[in-house]
PDB file of C-alpha atoms in Angstrom:
ATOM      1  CA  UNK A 268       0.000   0.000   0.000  1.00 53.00           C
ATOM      2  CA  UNK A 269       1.225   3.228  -1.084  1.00 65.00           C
ATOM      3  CA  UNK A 270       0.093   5.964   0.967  1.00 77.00           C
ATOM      4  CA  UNK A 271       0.042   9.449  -0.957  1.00 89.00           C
ATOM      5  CA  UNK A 272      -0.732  11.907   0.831  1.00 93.00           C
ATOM      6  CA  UNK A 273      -2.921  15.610  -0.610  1.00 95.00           C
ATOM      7  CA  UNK A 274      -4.163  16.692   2.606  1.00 97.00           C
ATOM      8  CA  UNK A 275      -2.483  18.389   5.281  1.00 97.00           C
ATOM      9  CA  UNK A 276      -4.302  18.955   8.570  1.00 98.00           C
ATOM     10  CA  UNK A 277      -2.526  21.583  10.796  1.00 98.00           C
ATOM     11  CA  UNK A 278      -2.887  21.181  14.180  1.00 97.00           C
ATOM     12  CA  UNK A 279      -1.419  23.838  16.938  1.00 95.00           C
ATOM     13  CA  UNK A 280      -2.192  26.186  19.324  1.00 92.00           C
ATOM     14  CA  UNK A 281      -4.146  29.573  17.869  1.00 88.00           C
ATOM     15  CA  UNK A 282      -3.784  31.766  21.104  1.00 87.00           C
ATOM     16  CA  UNK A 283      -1.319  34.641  19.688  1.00 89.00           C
ATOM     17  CA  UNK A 284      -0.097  36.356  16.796  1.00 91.00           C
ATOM     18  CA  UNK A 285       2.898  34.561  16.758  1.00 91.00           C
ATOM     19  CA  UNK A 286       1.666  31.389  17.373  1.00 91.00           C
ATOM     20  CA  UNK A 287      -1.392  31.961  14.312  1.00 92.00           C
ATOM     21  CA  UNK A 288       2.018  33.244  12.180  1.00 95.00           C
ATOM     22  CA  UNK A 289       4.167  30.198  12.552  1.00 94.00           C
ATOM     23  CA  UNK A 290       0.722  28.044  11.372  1.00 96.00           C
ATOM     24  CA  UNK A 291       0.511  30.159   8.650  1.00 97.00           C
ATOM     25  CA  UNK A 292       4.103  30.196   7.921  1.00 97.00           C
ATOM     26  CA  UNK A 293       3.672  25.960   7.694  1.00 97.00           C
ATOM     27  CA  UNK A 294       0.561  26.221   5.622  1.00 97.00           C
ATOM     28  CA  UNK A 295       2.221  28.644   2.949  1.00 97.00           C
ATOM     29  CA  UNK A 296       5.330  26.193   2.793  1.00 96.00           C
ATOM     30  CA  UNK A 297       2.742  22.513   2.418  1.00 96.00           C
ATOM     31  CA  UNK A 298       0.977  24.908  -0.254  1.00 97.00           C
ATOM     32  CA  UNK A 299       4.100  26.097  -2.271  1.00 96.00           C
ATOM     33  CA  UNK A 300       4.976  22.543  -2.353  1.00 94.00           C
ATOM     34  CA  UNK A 301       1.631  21.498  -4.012  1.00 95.00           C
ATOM     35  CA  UNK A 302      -0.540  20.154  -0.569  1.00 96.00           C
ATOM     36  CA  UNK A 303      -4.195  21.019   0.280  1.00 97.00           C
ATOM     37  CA  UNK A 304      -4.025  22.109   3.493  1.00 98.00           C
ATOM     38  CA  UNK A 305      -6.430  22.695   6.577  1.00 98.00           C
ATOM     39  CA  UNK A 306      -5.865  25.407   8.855  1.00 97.00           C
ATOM     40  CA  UNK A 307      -8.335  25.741  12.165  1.00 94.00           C
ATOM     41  CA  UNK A 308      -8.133  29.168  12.151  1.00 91.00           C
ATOM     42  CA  UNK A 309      -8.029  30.173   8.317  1.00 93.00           C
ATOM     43  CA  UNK A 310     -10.679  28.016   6.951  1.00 94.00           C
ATOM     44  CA  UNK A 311     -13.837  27.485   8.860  1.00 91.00           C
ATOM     45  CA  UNK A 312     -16.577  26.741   6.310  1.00 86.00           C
ATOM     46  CA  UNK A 313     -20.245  28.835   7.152  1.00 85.00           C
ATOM     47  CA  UNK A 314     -18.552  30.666   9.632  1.00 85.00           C
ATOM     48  CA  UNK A 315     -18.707  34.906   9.376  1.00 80.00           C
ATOM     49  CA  UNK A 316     -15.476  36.520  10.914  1.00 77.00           C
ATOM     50  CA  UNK A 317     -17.932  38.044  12.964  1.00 80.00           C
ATOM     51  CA  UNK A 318     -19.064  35.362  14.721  1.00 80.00           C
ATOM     52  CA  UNK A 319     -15.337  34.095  14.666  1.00 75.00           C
ATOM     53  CA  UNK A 320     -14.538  36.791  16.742  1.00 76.00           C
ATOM     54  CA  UNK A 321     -17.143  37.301  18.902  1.00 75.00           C
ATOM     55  CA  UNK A 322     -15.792  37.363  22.694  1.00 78.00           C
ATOM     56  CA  UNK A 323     -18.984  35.176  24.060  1.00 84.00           C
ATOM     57  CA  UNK A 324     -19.039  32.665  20.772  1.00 86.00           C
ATOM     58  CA  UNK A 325     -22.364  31.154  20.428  1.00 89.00           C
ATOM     59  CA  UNK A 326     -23.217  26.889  21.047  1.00 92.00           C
ATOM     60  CA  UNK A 327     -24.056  27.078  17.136  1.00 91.00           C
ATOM     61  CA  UNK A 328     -21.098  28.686  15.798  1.00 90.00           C
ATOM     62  CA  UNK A 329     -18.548  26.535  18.247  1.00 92.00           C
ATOM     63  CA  UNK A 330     -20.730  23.453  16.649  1.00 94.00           C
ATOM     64  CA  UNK A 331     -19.789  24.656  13.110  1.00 93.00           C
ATOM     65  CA  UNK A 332     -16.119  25.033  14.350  1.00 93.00           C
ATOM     66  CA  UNK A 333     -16.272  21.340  15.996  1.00 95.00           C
ATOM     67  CA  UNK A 334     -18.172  19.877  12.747  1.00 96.00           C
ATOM     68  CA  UNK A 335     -15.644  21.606  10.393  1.00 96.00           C
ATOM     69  CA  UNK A 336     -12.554  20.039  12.287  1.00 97.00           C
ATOM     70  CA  UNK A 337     -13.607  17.287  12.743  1.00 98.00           C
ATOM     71  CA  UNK A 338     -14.612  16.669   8.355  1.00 97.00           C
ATOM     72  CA  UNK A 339     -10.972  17.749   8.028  1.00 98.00           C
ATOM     73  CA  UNK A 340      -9.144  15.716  10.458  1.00 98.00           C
ATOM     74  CA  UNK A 341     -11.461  12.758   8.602  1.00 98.00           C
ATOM     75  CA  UNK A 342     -10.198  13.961   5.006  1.00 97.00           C
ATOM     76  CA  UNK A 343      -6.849  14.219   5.895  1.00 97.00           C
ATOM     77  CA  UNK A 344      -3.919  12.064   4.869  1.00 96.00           C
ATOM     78  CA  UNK A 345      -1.698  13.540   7.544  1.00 97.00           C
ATOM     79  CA  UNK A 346      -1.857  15.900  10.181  1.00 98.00           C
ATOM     80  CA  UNK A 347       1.083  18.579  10.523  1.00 98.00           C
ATOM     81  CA  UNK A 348       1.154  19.747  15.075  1.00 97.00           C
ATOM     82  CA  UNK A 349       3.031  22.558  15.966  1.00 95.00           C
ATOM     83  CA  UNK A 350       4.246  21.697  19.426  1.00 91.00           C
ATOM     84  CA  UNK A 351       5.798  24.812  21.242  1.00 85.00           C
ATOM     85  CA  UNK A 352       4.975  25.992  24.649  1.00 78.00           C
ATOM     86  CA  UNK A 353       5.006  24.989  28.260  1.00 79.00           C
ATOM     87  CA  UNK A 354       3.282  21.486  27.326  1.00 84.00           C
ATOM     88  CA  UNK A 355       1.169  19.992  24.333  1.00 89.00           C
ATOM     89  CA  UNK A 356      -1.944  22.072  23.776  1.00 91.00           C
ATOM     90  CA  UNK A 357      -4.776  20.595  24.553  1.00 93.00           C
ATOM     91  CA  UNK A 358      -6.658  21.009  21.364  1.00 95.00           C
ATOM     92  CA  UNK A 359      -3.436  19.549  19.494  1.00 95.00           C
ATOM     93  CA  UNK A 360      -3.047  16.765  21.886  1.00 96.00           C
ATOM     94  CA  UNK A 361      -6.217  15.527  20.718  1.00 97.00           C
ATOM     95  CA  UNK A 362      -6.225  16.346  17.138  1.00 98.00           C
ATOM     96  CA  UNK A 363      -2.974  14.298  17.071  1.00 97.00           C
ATOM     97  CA  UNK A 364      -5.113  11.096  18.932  1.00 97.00           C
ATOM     98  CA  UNK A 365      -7.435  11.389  16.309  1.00 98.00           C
ATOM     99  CA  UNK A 366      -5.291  10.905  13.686  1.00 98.00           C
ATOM    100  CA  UNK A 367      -3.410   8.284  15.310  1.00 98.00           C
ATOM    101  CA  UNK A 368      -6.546   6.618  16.234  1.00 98.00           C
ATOM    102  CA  UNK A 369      -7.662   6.935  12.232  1.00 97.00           C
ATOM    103  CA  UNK A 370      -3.947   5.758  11.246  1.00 95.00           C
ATOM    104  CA  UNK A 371      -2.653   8.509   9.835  1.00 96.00           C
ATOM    105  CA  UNK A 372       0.546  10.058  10.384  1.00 96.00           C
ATOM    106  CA  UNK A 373       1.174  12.752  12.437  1.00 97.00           C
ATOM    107  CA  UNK A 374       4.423  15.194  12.020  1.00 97.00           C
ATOM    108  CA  UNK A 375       5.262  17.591  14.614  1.00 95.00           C
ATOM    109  CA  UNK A 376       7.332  20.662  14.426  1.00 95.00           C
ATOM    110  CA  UNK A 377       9.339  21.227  18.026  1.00 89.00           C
ATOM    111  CA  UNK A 378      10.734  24.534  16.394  1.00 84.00           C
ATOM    112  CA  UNK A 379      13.924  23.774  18.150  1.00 82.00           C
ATOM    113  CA  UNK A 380      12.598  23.532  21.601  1.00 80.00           C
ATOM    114  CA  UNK A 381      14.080  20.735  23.682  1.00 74.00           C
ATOM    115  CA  UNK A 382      11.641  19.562  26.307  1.00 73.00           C
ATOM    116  CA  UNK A 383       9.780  16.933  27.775  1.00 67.00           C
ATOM    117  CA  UNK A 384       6.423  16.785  27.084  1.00 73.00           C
ATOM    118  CA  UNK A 385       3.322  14.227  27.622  1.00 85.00           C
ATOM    119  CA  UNK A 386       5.019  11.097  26.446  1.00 86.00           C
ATOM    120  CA  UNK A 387       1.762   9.491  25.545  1.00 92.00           C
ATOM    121  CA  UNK A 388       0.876  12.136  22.782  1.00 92.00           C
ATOM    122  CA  UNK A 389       4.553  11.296  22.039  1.00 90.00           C
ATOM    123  CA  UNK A 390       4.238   8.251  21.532  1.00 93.00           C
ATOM    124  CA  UNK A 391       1.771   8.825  18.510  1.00 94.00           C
ATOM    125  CA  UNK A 392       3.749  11.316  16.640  1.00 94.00           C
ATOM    126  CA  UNK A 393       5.508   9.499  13.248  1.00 94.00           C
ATOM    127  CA  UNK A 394       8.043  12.040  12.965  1.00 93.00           C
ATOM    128  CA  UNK A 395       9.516  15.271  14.821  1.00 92.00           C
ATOM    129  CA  UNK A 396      10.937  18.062  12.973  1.00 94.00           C
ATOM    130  CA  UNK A 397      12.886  21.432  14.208  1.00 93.00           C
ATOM    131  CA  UNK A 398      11.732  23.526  11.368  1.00 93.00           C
ATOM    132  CA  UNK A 399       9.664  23.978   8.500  1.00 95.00           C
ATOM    133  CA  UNK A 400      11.937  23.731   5.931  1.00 94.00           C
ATOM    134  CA  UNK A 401      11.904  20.076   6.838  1.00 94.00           C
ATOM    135  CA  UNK A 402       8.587  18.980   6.024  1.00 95.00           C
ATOM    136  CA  UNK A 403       8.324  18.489   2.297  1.00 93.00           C
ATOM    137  CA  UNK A 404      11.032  16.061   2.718  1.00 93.00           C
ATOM    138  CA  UNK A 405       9.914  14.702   5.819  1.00 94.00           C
ATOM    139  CA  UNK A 406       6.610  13.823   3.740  1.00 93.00           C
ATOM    140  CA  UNK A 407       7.811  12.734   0.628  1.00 91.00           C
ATOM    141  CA  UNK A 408      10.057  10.368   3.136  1.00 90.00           C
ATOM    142  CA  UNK A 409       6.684   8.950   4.425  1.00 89.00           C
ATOM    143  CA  UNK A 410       5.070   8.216   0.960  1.00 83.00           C
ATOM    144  CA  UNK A 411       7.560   5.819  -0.226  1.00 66.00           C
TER     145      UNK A 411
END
């Protein structure tokens, strides 16, 4: 079985600017190199950037958010996770089970931290990267 992978899921933490950028950053480099990719934050289907950014987000429009992740985690051939910080995000920690659960591989960018994190979670990651200039290679390495 040949596994060929189109679609990227991003997984990471969305709290900042910087950490939004560095997603972004990783989406623009999977894109240049000819992936369809998924980012949380950039492409929520039915959703107004209104009600993306209200401060008190309604049960529908967290739904939609849920509903849309989740139909891209399931369409996904791989899922790219950003993991800086003090520990694995929460939302990243389990956006990597899923995909582990669904066999699919799961990538992770340390961005050159050096830490200890929840070894479970770790234990379901494929690869782990420093940077993104890595991960075209570290792909094509996973399709052959």
């Amino acid at each position: 079985n040949l596994l060929l992978i189109k679609k990227i899921y991003i997984a990471g933490p969305l709290f900042n600017f910087h950490e939004r950028n560095y997603l972004e950053m990783i989406a623009k480099e999977l894109e240049d190199n000819g992936f369809d990719c998924f980012l949380p934050h950039r492409d929520q289907s039915g959703i107004t950037t209104e009600e993306l950014n209200q401060h008190n987000m309604s049960t529908t429009t967290k739904q939609k958010i849920f509903t849309n992740d989740l139909n891209a985690l399931k369409a996904s051939d791989l899922t790219v996770a950003l993991l800086t910080g003090q520990d694995i995000d929460s939302g990243t920690a389990a956006e990597i089970g899923f995909s582990y659960a669904n066999k699919k591989p799961v990538i992770a960018i340390t961005a050159f931290e050096r830490r200890f994190r929840n070894l479970f979670v770790e234990g379901m990651i494929n690869q782990k990267i420093d940077g993104i200039d890595q991960l075209a290679h570290t792909i094509k390495s996973l399709e052959t």
